[in-house]
Short mmCIF file of C-alpha atoms in Angstrom, two decimals:
data_model
loop_
_atom_site.label_atom_id
_atom_site.label_comp_id
_atom_site.label_asym_id
_atom_site.label_seq_id
_atom_site.Cartn_x
_atom_site.Cartn_y
_atom_site.Cartn_z
CA MET A 1 -17.46 -8.83 -18.65
CA GLY A 2 -15.90 -5.39 -18.45
CA LEU A 3 -15.86 -3.03 -15.51
CA PHE A 4 -17.50 -5.12 -12.90
CA PHE A 5 -15.26 -8.03 -13.49
CA ASN A 6 -12.24 -5.71 -13.47
CA PHE A 7 -13.41 -4.29 -10.10
CA SER A 8 -14.03 -7.76 -8.70
CA VAL A 9 -10.55 -8.95 -9.58
CA ALA A 10 -8.91 -5.84 -8.06
CA LEU A 11 -11.00 -6.07 -4.95
CA PHE A 12 -10.42 -9.82 -4.43
CA SER A 13 -6.66 -9.54 -4.95
CA ALA A 14 -6.69 -6.82 -2.32
CA LEU A 15 -7.39 -9.53 0.28
CA GLY A 16 -3.62 -9.44 0.49
CA SER A 17 -3.92 -5.79 1.62
CA PHE A 18 -6.66 -6.71 4.05
CA LEU A 19 -4.05 -9.09 5.73
CA PHE A 20 -1.54 -6.22 5.85
CA GLY A 21 -4.12 -3.98 7.58
CA TYR A 22 -5.43 -6.68 9.89
CA ASP A 23 -2.02 -7.83 11.24
CA SER A 24 -0.88 -4.25 11.57
CA GLY A 25 -4.07 -3.28 13.41
CA VAL A 26 -4.62 -6.29 15.62
CA ILE A 27 -1.08 -6.22 17.14
CA GLY A 28 -1.78 -2.74 18.70
CA SER A 29 -4.72 -4.33 20.63
CA VAL A 30 -2.90 -7.49 21.46
CA VAL A 31 0.10 -5.77 23.03
CA SER A 32 -1.99 -3.18 24.85
CA LYS A 33 -2.56 -3.27 28.59
CA GLU A 34 -6.23 -4.11 28.07
CA PHE A 35 -5.21 -7.54 26.95
CA ASP A 36 -4.07 -8.49 30.45
CA LEU A 37 -3.90 -12.23 29.73
CA PHE A 38 -1.36 -11.54 26.89
CA GLN A 39 0.63 -9.46 29.35
CA ALA A 40 0.49 -12.19 31.96
CA PHE A 41 1.40 -15.08 29.48
CA PHE A 42 4.37 -13.17 28.19
CA HIS A 43 5.39 -11.78 31.59
CA SER A 44 4.61 -8.08 30.89
CA PRO A 45 7.11 -7.42 28.11
CA GLY A 46 8.76 -3.98 28.36
CA ASP A 47 9.03 -1.31 25.76
CA ASN A 48 11.98 -2.92 23.98
CA ILE A 49 10.34 -6.32 23.74
CA THR A 50 6.95 -4.76 22.68
CA GLY A 51 8.82 -2.80 19.98
CA ALA A 52 10.54 -5.94 18.78
CA ILE A 53 7.24 -7.83 18.65
CA VAL A 54 5.77 -5.05 16.41
CA SER A 55 8.90 -4.16 14.39
CA THR A 56 9.98 -7.72 13.64
CA PHE A 57 6.96 -8.14 11.58
CA ALA A 58 8.03 -5.02 9.61
CA GLY A 59 11.51 -6.41 9.21
CA GLY A 60 10.11 -9.61 7.65
CA CYS A 61 8.14 -7.43 5.35
CA PHE A 62 11.27 -5.67 4.09
CA PHE A 63 12.76 -9.07 2.97
CA GLY A 64 9.41 -10.24 1.63
CA ALA A 65 9.06 -7.18 -0.51
CA ALA A 66 12.62 -7.55 -1.77
CA ALA A 67 12.05 -11.19 -2.78
CA ALA A 68 8.75 -10.35 -4.42
CA GLY A 69 10.40 -8.23 -7.16
CA SER A 70 12.17 -11.22 -8.63
CA LEU A 71 9.23 -13.65 -8.09
CA ALA A 72 6.79 -11.28 -9.80
CA THR A 73 9.09 -11.09 -12.83
CA ARG A 74 9.77 -14.80 -13.02
CA VAL A 75 6.41 -16.56 -12.12
CA GLY A 76 4.07 -13.61 -12.59
CA ARG A 77 2.11 -11.34 -10.35
CA LYS A 78 -0.75 -13.88 -9.83
CA ARG A 79 1.51 -16.71 -8.61
CA THR A 80 3.56 -14.35 -6.43
CA ILE A 81 0.25 -13.38 -4.67
CA GLN A 82 -0.44 -17.01 -4.09
CA ILE A 83 3.00 -17.64 -2.68
CA GLY A 84 2.60 -14.72 -0.30
CA ALA A 85 -0.77 -16.00 0.88
CA LEU A 86 0.56 -19.51 1.56
CA VAL A 87 3.44 -18.12 3.62
CA ALA A 88 0.96 -15.94 5.54
CA VAL A 89 -0.96 -19.01 6.53
CA LEU A 90 2.22 -20.46 8.06
CA GLY A 91 3.33 -17.30 9.83
CA CYS A 92 -0.13 -16.53 11.25
CA SER A 93 -0.55 -20.08 12.46
CA LEU A 94 2.73 -19.84 14.36
CA GLN A 95 1.69 -16.63 16.06
CA THR A 96 -1.60 -18.13 17.08
CA GLY A 97 0.09 -21.09 18.71
CA ALA A 98 2.96 -19.13 20.28
CA ARG A 99 4.31 -20.60 23.61
CA ASN A 100 6.83 -17.77 24.35
CA VAL A 101 8.04 -14.51 23.03
CA SER A 102 10.64 -15.98 20.66
CA TYR A 103 7.94 -18.25 19.23
CA LEU A 104 5.72 -15.27 18.65
CA ILE A 105 8.47 -13.21 17.11
CA VAL A 106 9.39 -15.92 14.62
CA GLY A 107 5.74 -16.17 13.64
CA ARG A 108 5.59 -12.48 13.07
CA MET A 109 8.77 -12.57 10.99
CA ILE A 110 7.31 -15.26 8.73
CA ALA A 111 4.05 -13.47 8.47
CA GLY A 112 6.00 -10.30 7.65
CA LEU A 113 7.78 -12.01 4.77
CA ALA A 114 4.21 -12.77 3.40
CA ILE A 115 2.84 -9.33 3.94
CA GLY A 116 5.88 -7.60 2.49
CA CYS A 117 5.48 -9.75 -0.65
CA LEU A 118 1.73 -9.01 -0.87
CA SER A 119 2.15 -5.27 -0.11
CA MET A 120 4.45 -4.95 -3.11
CA VAL A 121 2.70 -7.33 -5.66
CA VAL A 122 -0.95 -6.57 -5.03
CA PRO A 123 -0.95 -2.86 -6.09
CA LEU A 124 1.35 -3.83 -8.95
CA TYR A 125 -1.17 -6.48 -10.11
CA GLN A 126 -4.03 -3.92 -9.67
CA SER A 127 -2.30 -1.23 -11.71
CA GLU A 128 -1.50 -3.64 -14.57
CA ILE A 129 -5.13 -4.76 -14.92
CA SER A 130 -6.67 -1.28 -14.63
CA PRO A 131 -7.75 1.12 -17.50
CA PRO A 132 -6.03 4.47 -17.21
CA ALA A 133 -9.11 6.43 -16.20
CA MET A 134 -9.78 4.14 -13.22
CA ARG A 135 -6.30 3.18 -12.08
CA GLY A 136 -6.45 5.43 -9.06
CA PHE A 137 -9.69 3.83 -7.93
CA LEU A 138 -8.75 0.17 -8.54
CA THR A 139 -5.19 0.39 -7.27
CA GLY A 140 -6.51 2.57 -4.45
CA LEU A 141 -8.52 -0.45 -3.29
CA THR A 142 -5.25 -1.54 -1.71
CA GLN A 143 -5.54 1.16 0.86
CA PHE A 144 -9.25 0.64 1.24
CA MET A 145 -8.63 -2.99 2.11
CA ILE A 146 -5.82 -1.99 4.46
CA SER A 147 -8.34 0.23 6.14
CA MET A 148 -10.91 -2.65 6.27
CA GLY A 149 -8.27 -4.87 7.77
CA PHE A 150 -7.63 -2.36 10.52
CA LEU A 151 -11.41 -1.96 11.04
CA VAL A 152 -11.95 -5.67 11.56
CA ALA A 153 -8.81 -5.98 13.62
CA ASN A 154 -10.00 -3.14 15.90
CA TRP A 155 -13.45 -4.66 16.57
CA VAL A 156 -12.07 -8.20 16.93
CA GLY A 157 -9.62 -6.69 19.48
CA TYR A 158 -12.45 -4.78 21.27
CA GLY A 159 -14.54 -7.91 21.57
CA CYS A 160 -11.74 -10.42 22.49
CA GLN A 161 -10.60 -8.24 25.50
CA PHE A 162 -13.47 -9.62 27.41
CA ILE A 163 -12.40 -13.29 27.02
CA ARG A 164 -10.83 -14.60 30.13
CA THR A 165 -8.64 -17.34 28.73
CA ASP A 166 -5.62 -17.36 26.37
CA ALA A 167 -8.10 -17.18 23.54
CA GLN A 168 -8.26 -13.45 24.40
CA TRP A 169 -5.07 -12.98 22.28
CA ARG A 170 -4.95 -16.27 20.22
CA VAL A 171 -8.30 -15.63 18.49
CA PRO A 172 -7.33 -12.14 17.14
CA LEU A 173 -4.06 -13.54 15.84
CA GLY A 174 -5.70 -16.70 14.38
CA VAL A 175 -8.55 -14.84 12.50
CA GLN A 176 -6.06 -13.78 9.73
CA ILE A 177 -5.47 -17.41 8.75
CA PHE A 178 -8.85 -17.54 6.92
CA PRO A 179 -8.46 -14.64 4.48
CA ALA A 180 -4.90 -15.83 3.65
CA ALA A 181 -6.21 -19.30 2.73
CA LEU A 182 -9.11 -17.79 0.79
CA LEU A 183 -6.70 -15.58 -1.19
CA PHE A 184 -4.46 -18.51 -2.07
CA LEU A 185 -7.39 -20.56 -3.43
CA GLY A 186 -9.30 -17.74 -5.07
CA MET A 187 -6.36 -16.54 -7.20
CA PHE A 188 -6.54 -19.83 -9.16
CA VAL A 189 -9.59 -18.45 -10.97
CA LEU A 190 -8.29 -14.89 -11.46
CA PRO A 191 -6.44 -13.82 -14.64
CA PHE A 192 -2.76 -13.24 -15.08
CA SER A 193 -1.59 -9.68 -15.55
CA PRO A 194 -2.04 -8.97 -19.31
CA ARG A 195 1.19 -6.98 -19.33
CA TRP A 196 3.16 -9.82 -17.77
CA LEU A 197 1.66 -12.21 -20.40
CA VAL A 198 2.82 -9.90 -23.20
CA GLU A 199 6.33 -9.89 -21.73
CA GLN A 200 6.27 -13.67 -21.84
CA GLY A 201 5.22 -13.66 -25.41
CA ARG A 202 1.78 -14.97 -24.66
CA HIS A 203 0.02 -12.40 -26.73
CA ASP A 204 -3.28 -14.26 -27.44
CA GLU A 205 -3.87 -14.86 -23.75
CA ALA A 206 -3.07 -11.26 -22.99
CA LEU A 207 -5.55 -9.94 -25.45
CA ALA A 208 -8.20 -12.32 -24.10
CA VAL A 209 -7.53 -10.98 -20.50
CA VAL A 210 -7.79 -7.30 -21.71
CA GLN A 211 -11.05 -8.04 -23.44
CA LEU A 212 -12.29 -9.78 -20.29
CA LEU A 213 -11.26 -6.91 -18.00
CA HIS A 214 -12.01 -3.83 -20.07
CA GLY A 215 -14.16 -4.83 -22.97
CA ASP A 216 -17.83 -4.09 -23.64
CA LYS A 217 -19.86 -3.56 -26.78
CA LYS A 218 -19.03 0.16 -26.93
CA ASN A 219 -15.25 0.36 -26.53
CA LYS A 220 -13.75 -2.03 -29.03
CA GLU A 221 -11.56 0.71 -30.45
CA PHE A 222 -10.14 1.47 -27.01
CA ILE A 223 -9.43 -2.15 -26.38
CA ASP A 224 -7.62 -2.43 -29.69
CA LEU A 225 -5.62 0.71 -29.17
CA GLU A 226 -4.75 -0.11 -25.51
CA PHE A 227 -3.53 -3.63 -26.39
CA ALA A 228 -1.60 -2.28 -29.41
CA GLU A 229 0.08 0.31 -27.12
CA MET A 230 0.79 -2.31 -24.52
CA LEU A 231 2.25 -4.77 -27.11
CA GLU A 232 4.49 -2.30 -28.90
CA GLN A 233 5.81 -0.56 -25.82
CA ILE A 234 6.69 -3.77 -24.00
CA GLN A 235 8.13 -5.40 -27.01
CA TYR A 236 10.22 -2.38 -27.86
CA GLU A 237 11.61 -2.27 -24.36
CA LYS A 238 12.27 -5.98 -24.41
CA ASP A 239 14.21 -5.66 -27.77
CA ASN A 240 16.11 -2.44 -26.97
CA PHE A 241 16.71 -2.19 -23.21
CA SER A 242 18.22 -4.38 -20.49
CA THR A 243 16.43 -5.45 -17.28
CA LYS A 244 19.44 -5.02 -14.88
CA PHE A 245 18.99 -3.77 -11.39
CA SER A 246 21.20 -0.90 -12.26
CA ASP A 247 18.70 0.33 -14.79
CA LEU A 248 16.96 1.96 -11.80
CA TRP A 249 19.52 4.74 -11.94
CA SER A 250 21.05 4.38 -15.49
CA THR A 251 19.54 7.51 -16.86
CA LYS A 252 18.19 10.75 -15.37
CA PRO A 253 14.51 9.88 -16.05
CA MET A 254 14.94 6.40 -14.51
CA LEU A 255 16.78 7.86 -11.48
CA ARG A 256 13.93 10.34 -11.17
CA ARG A 257 11.39 7.51 -11.25
CA THR A 258 13.36 5.56 -8.58
CA LEU A 259 13.83 8.46 -6.27
CA THR A 260 10.16 9.56 -6.66
CA GLY A 261 8.88 6.01 -5.88
CA ILE A 262 11.19 5.72 -2.82
CA GLY A 263 10.22 9.18 -1.77
CA ILE A 264 6.51 8.60 -1.79
CA GLN A 265 6.95 5.60 0.57
CA VAL A 266 9.44 7.34 2.82
CA CYS A 267 7.20 10.35 3.11
CA THR A 268 4.26 8.03 3.84
CA GLN A 269 6.08 6.46 6.79
CA PHE A 270 7.22 9.84 8.15
CA THR A 271 3.65 11.11 8.30
CA GLY A 272 3.60 9.18 11.58
CA ILE A 273 0.70 7.01 10.54
CA ASN A 274 2.15 3.80 11.90
CA VAL A 275 2.65 5.35 15.34
CA SER A 276 -1.12 5.94 15.21
CA SER A 277 -1.86 2.56 13.75
CA TYR A 278 0.31 0.30 15.94
CA PHE A 279 0.09 2.21 19.19
CA GLN A 280 -3.36 3.94 19.01
CA PRO A 281 -4.42 2.69 22.38
CA THR A 282 -1.23 4.06 23.88
CA LEU A 283 -2.05 7.48 22.40
CA TYR A 284 -5.48 7.46 23.97
CA ALA A 285 -4.06 6.24 27.31
CA ALA A 286 -1.71 9.36 27.24
CA LEU A 287 -4.89 11.45 27.32
CA GLY A 288 -6.15 9.75 30.45
CA LEU A 289 -8.42 7.30 28.71
CA SER A 290 -8.48 3.64 29.76
CA GLY A 291 -10.42 0.38 29.69
CA SER A 292 -12.71 -0.91 26.96
CA LYS A 293 -13.43 2.62 25.88
CA VAL A 294 -9.94 2.83 24.31
CA LEU A 295 -10.53 -0.08 21.98
CA MET A 296 -14.05 1.07 21.14
CA ILE A 297 -12.65 4.45 20.02
CA THR A 298 -10.07 2.71 18.00
CA GLY A 299 -12.72 0.61 16.28
CA ILE A 300 -14.84 3.75 15.44
CA ASN A 301 -11.76 5.44 14.02
CA GLY A 302 -11.09 2.46 11.82
CA ALA A 303 -14.58 2.46 10.51
CA LEU A 304 -14.49 6.06 9.63
CA GLY A 305 -11.11 5.62 7.88
CA ALA A 306 -12.45 2.78 5.69
CA VAL A 307 -15.50 4.81 4.63
CA LEU A 308 -13.47 7.97 3.79
CA THR A 309 -10.90 5.86 1.80
CA LEU A 310 -13.60 4.45 -0.42
CA VAL A 311 -15.21 7.88 -0.97
CA PHE A 312 -11.75 9.39 -1.85
CA ILE A 313 -10.56 6.77 -4.30
CA TYR A 314 -13.97 6.50 -6.03
CA PHE A 315 -15.01 10.15 -6.37
CA ILE A 316 -11.84 12.14 -6.13
CA LEU A 317 -8.51 10.53 -6.85
CA ASP A 318 -8.87 9.99 -10.57
CA ARG A 319 -10.42 13.38 -11.05
CA VAL A 320 -8.05 15.67 -9.22
CA GLY A 321 -4.82 13.66 -9.64
CA ARG A 322 -2.03 12.71 -7.23
CA LYS A 323 -0.22 15.91 -6.19
CA PRO A 324 -3.03 18.21 -4.82
CA PRO A 325 -4.33 15.51 -2.27
CA LEU A 326 -0.74 14.79 -1.11
CA ILE A 327 -0.12 18.48 -0.34
CA PHE A 328 -3.52 18.91 1.32
CA GLY A 329 -2.90 15.79 3.47
CA ALA A 330 0.59 16.93 4.52
CA VAL A 331 -0.73 20.36 5.66
CA GLY A 332 -3.70 18.77 7.44
CA MET A 333 -1.60 16.20 9.28
CA SER A 334 0.95 18.78 10.42
CA ILE A 335 -1.86 20.88 11.94
CA SER A 336 -3.50 18.01 13.54
CA LEU A 337 -0.37 16.83 15.22
CA ALA A 338 0.67 20.31 16.35
CA VAL A 339 -2.72 20.67 18.11
CA GLU A 340 -2.36 17.15 19.50
CA ALA A 341 1.05 18.03 20.96
CA ALA A 342 -0.45 21.17 22.60
CA ILE A 343 -3.32 19.30 24.11
CA ASN A 344 -1.09 16.61 25.57
CA ALA A 345 1.34 19.21 26.88
CA LYS A 346 -1.34 21.23 28.66
CA TRP A 347 -3.92 18.63 29.75
CA GLY A 348 -2.42 15.20 28.91
CA GLY A 349 -1.28 12.45 31.27
CA VAL A 350 -2.60 9.05 32.39
CA ASN A 351 -4.30 10.82 35.31
CA SER A 352 -5.98 13.48 33.31
CA THR A 353 -9.66 14.03 34.06
CA ASN A 354 -10.25 17.06 31.62
CA HIS A 355 -13.13 15.62 29.51
CA ALA A 356 -13.01 18.41 26.98
CA ALA A 357 -9.26 17.98 26.43
CA GLN A 358 -9.70 14.24 26.07
CA THR A 359 -12.46 14.78 23.47
CA ALA A 360 -10.41 17.21 21.52
CA GLY A 361 -7.29 14.93 21.67
CA VAL A 362 -9.24 12.01 20.37
CA ALA A 363 -10.84 14.23 17.62
CA PHE A 364 -7.43 15.35 16.28
CA ILE A 365 -6.07 11.78 16.32
CA VAL A 366 -9.14 10.80 14.22
CA LEU A 367 -8.67 13.74 11.88
CA PHE A 368 -5.02 12.94 11.39
CA GLY A 369 -5.49 9.25 10.40
CA SER A 370 -9.01 8.86 9.21
CA LEU A 371 -9.24 12.12 7.23
CA PHE A 372 -5.99 13.70 6.20
CA PHE A 373 -3.91 10.50 5.75
CA THR A 374 -6.80 8.75 4.18
CA VAL A 375 -7.29 11.32 1.46
CA SER A 376 -3.62 11.58 0.63
CA PHE A 377 -0.64 9.44 1.29
CA GLY A 378 -2.53 6.36 2.31
CA PRO A 379 -3.98 5.34 -1.06
CA ILE A 380 -1.72 7.40 -3.28
CA SER A 381 1.57 5.93 -2.14
CA TRP A 382 0.44 2.43 -3.48
CA VAL A 383 -1.00 3.90 -6.69
CA TYR A 384 2.03 6.08 -7.35
CA GLN A 385 4.80 3.60 -6.92
CA SER A 386 3.07 0.95 -9.10
CA GLU A 387 2.45 3.21 -12.11
CA ILE A 388 5.71 5.17 -12.70
CA PHE A 389 8.19 2.35 -13.86
CA PRO A 390 8.43 0.90 -17.39
CA MET A 391 7.38 -2.72 -17.70
CA ARG A 392 10.88 -4.19 -18.03
CA ILE A 393 11.90 -2.98 -14.52
CA ARG A 394 8.46 -2.37 -12.93
CA ALA A 395 8.45 -5.37 -10.54
CA THR A 396 12.02 -4.55 -9.42
CA GLY A 397 11.38 -0.77 -9.06
CA THR A 398 8.14 -1.40 -7.15
CA ALA A 399 9.93 -3.88 -4.78
CA VAL A 400 12.69 -1.27 -4.06
CA CYS A 401 10.08 1.34 -3.21
CA THR A 402 8.17 -1.07 -0.97
CA CYS A 403 11.43 -2.03 0.75
CA ALA A 404 11.99 1.64 1.48
CA ASN A 405 8.48 1.73 3.16
CA TRP A 406 9.19 -1.23 5.34
CA ALA A 407 12.71 -0.09 6.33
CA CYS A 408 11.26 3.15 7.63
CA ASN A 409 8.41 1.18 9.22
CA VAL A 410 10.93 -0.88 11.16
CA LEU A 411 12.82 2.15 12.38
CA ILE A 412 9.67 3.97 13.46
CA SER A 413 7.82 0.98 15.06
CA GLN A 414 10.96 0.07 17.01
CA VAL A 415 11.70 3.56 18.45
CA SER A 416 8.11 4.71 18.91
CA PRO A 417 7.44 2.95 22.28
CA ILE A 418 10.57 4.54 23.61
CA GLY A 419 9.98 7.86 22.05
CA MET A 420 6.41 8.09 23.45
CA SER A 421 7.55 7.05 26.85
CA ARG A 422 10.48 9.41 27.13
CA LEU A 423 9.44 12.42 25.03
CA GLN A 424 5.69 12.20 25.60
CA TYR A 425 3.89 15.06 23.86
CA ARG A 426 7.23 16.22 22.17
CA PHE A 427 7.16 13.00 20.03
CA TYR A 428 4.25 14.52 18.09
CA ILE A 429 6.40 17.52 17.20
CA LEU A 430 8.89 15.38 15.21
CA PHE A 431 6.08 14.41 12.84
CA VAL A 432 4.87 17.93 12.60
CA VAL A 433 8.15 18.72 11.08
CA THR A 434 8.34 15.71 8.80
CA ASN A 435 4.90 16.31 7.38
CA ILE A 436 5.89 19.97 6.53
CA ALA A 437 8.89 18.46 4.70
CA ASN A 438 6.66 15.98 2.94
CA GLY A 439 4.51 18.79 1.52
CA VAL A 440 7.53 20.60 0.28
CA VAL A 441 9.02 17.56 -1.41
CA VAL A 442 5.75 16.66 -3.13
CA PHE A 443 5.22 20.28 -4.36
CA PHE A 444 8.73 20.64 -5.95
CA PHE A 445 9.71 17.09 -7.04
CA PHE A 446 6.70 14.87 -7.69
CA PRO A 447 5.19 14.85 -11.23
CA GLU A 448 1.51 14.41 -11.96
CA THR A 449 0.46 11.06 -13.42
CA LYS A 450 -3.33 11.38 -13.63
CA GLY A 451 -4.97 9.90 -16.73
CA LYS A 452 -1.83 8.37 -18.28
CA SER A 453 -1.61 4.80 -19.30
CA LEU A 454 1.32 2.76 -17.80
CA GLU A 455 2.95 2.91 -21.24
CA GLU A 456 2.63 6.71 -21.34
CA MET A 457 4.63 7.35 -18.12
CA ASP A 458 7.68 7.89 -20.33
CA VAL A 459 6.06 11.21 -21.39
CA VAL A 460 5.72 12.21 -17.80
CA PHE A 461 9.43 11.40 -17.02
CA GLY A 462 10.88 12.56 -20.24
CA ASP A 463 12.14 9.43 -21.93
CA GLN A 464 9.53 8.54 -24.47
CA VAL A 465 11.03 6.53 -27.41
CA ILE A 466 8.00 5.48 -29.54
CA PRO A 467 4.59 7.00 -30.20
CA HIS A 468 1.66 5.62 -28.24
CA ALA A 469 -1.40 4.16 -29.89
CA LEU A 470 -3.84 5.89 -27.46
CA GLU A 471 -2.35 9.27 -28.55
CA THR A 472 -1.96 8.59 -32.35
CA LYS A 473 -5.13 6.54 -32.61
CA LYS A 474 -3.04 4.13 -34.78
CA MET A 475 -2.37 0.53 -33.96
CA HIS A 476 1.15 0.34 -35.49
CA ASN A 477 3.53 3.00 -34.34
CA VAL A 478 6.89 1.16 -34.07
CA GLY A 479 8.87 1.93 -37.16
CA ALA A 480 6.26 4.33 -38.48
CA GLU A 481 8.71 7.26 -38.61
CA ASP A 482 11.24 5.21 -40.47
CA ASP A 483 8.61 4.08 -43.03
CA GLU A 484 7.61 7.71 -43.48
CA LYS A 485 11.20 8.80 -44.11
CA ALA A 486 11.63 5.92 -46.60
CA ARG A 487 8.52 7.09 -48.55
CA GLU A 488 9.81 10.63 -48.64
CA SER A 489 13.23 9.41 -49.84
CA ASP A 490 11.63 7.44 -52.68
CA ALA A 491 9.60 10.39 -53.65
#
C-alpha cells in the first residue's frame, strides 16, 4: 500500500492529538464571560477557580503521560492509544454531565489522564511507522491535528454561545466524546509499531508491517535495508544494554538526549502559547473587544493556524530541518509579544475604543500563534522528542519529556489568570524574555536530526556502536568487523 497507507495510519492515530487540541481549545470558550449560562451555573468562578478548572486538566495530563511510558513498552503503542481513548470517553462524559465545580474538575482530571497518555504515545507511534525522509511530516501531523482540534473547538464555542440553555456549555464539552470513541474502535484495524514488534521478537509481523507502510514496486532495496537496520540495532540494544530508568542519564550521550528532549518541551511551554490557547478571549477583551466578535476572531485564528501547520510540515520541515525553524520562531514570537505589550500599555483596556490599536493587537496575537509558533515549536517539539531516544528506552524517555511539557503547562495555566489580571500588559514581557532564551538554547545546545533514521540517532548524539544498514548498504552489519579481523588473522 505504501505512502498513502502510511499517511492514513499517521493521520487517523492523530485523532488523539485532535482530542488534545479540542479540549485545550474549548475550555477557553466555555470559561469565558461570553458563556453566561456557564458562569451562572457555576456561580461566576473567580480567577483561582477558573485556573483550577483549566490547570487540573494539565495535571491529569502529567500523570497520564507518566503512565503511558510503561504501558507503551508493555502492551505496545497501539493498545496504549486505545486505552487513552477509552479513558477519554469517561472523562469527557463526566465533564458533560457536571453538576458542580468539583464534578467538572474530576472530569477534567480523568480526561487529562487520557490526553496526557495520547499526547505522549501518538507522536511516538507516528515516528516509529515513518520513513526517515518523511518523519517530520508524518509526526508533525500531531500538531496539525492539535490545530484542527482548536479550530473545531473555537467554532463550536462560537456557535454554542447563542444557545440559551445549559446546552450552551454541555454541548461543547460533549462533542469530544465522539472522536475518542472513533479512535478506540479504529485502532483495532491499524498496525502495531514495527519497532515494538521487533522488540517483542515478532519479526515476521514487523517485516509485514514495514512492507505495508513503506513498500512499493520501486523500493524493495530500501525496505530490506531499513528492516535489517531496525532488526540489528534493536536486537543489539536488547542483548547488550539495560532498560532501566536510570539509563536516561547513565552516559553523556544519553544525558544529552534526555536534557534535549525535556528542553524542547519546556521551551515550547515557555513560548507562552498556552496563555494564548487557553485564554485567547481574555487577551482580546484586554484590547477592548467583547461579545460574539471575540469568539469569531478566535475561530479565524484557529483556521489560519491549522492551514499554516499543514503547509509547514509538508513543504518545509523535512527539507530545512529542526533547528532553523525553531530559532526563527523564537525570534518572531519575541517580537510579536513585545509589540503586543506596547499596544496594550498604550491603548489597551476593556474600555478601549481605538480601532486601529485593536486591529494591530489582534494581528500580533495571530502572528504569534498562527505563524511563528506554528512553523517552529508547535510541530517540532513532538517530532523531536519522539525521534532522539534509542528503542530500548524510547517510550520512557518520551514519557519523561511529555511530563515536562505538562508540568510547565500546569504552572503556566494556573498562574496566567492571576498574572493577566494583576500585571496586565507586563505579563507579555515575561514571555518576550523566555522566547529570547529559547532561541539561545536551541542555537547552542540542540543537534540537527533531519534525514536520520531512528536507529541512526546514535550518530547524532555520539554513541554509535554498530554500523547501519542504510549507510553501508549491507544487510548484515553486527559482527561484520569481527569477521573481517578473523579473516585477516587467518591470512
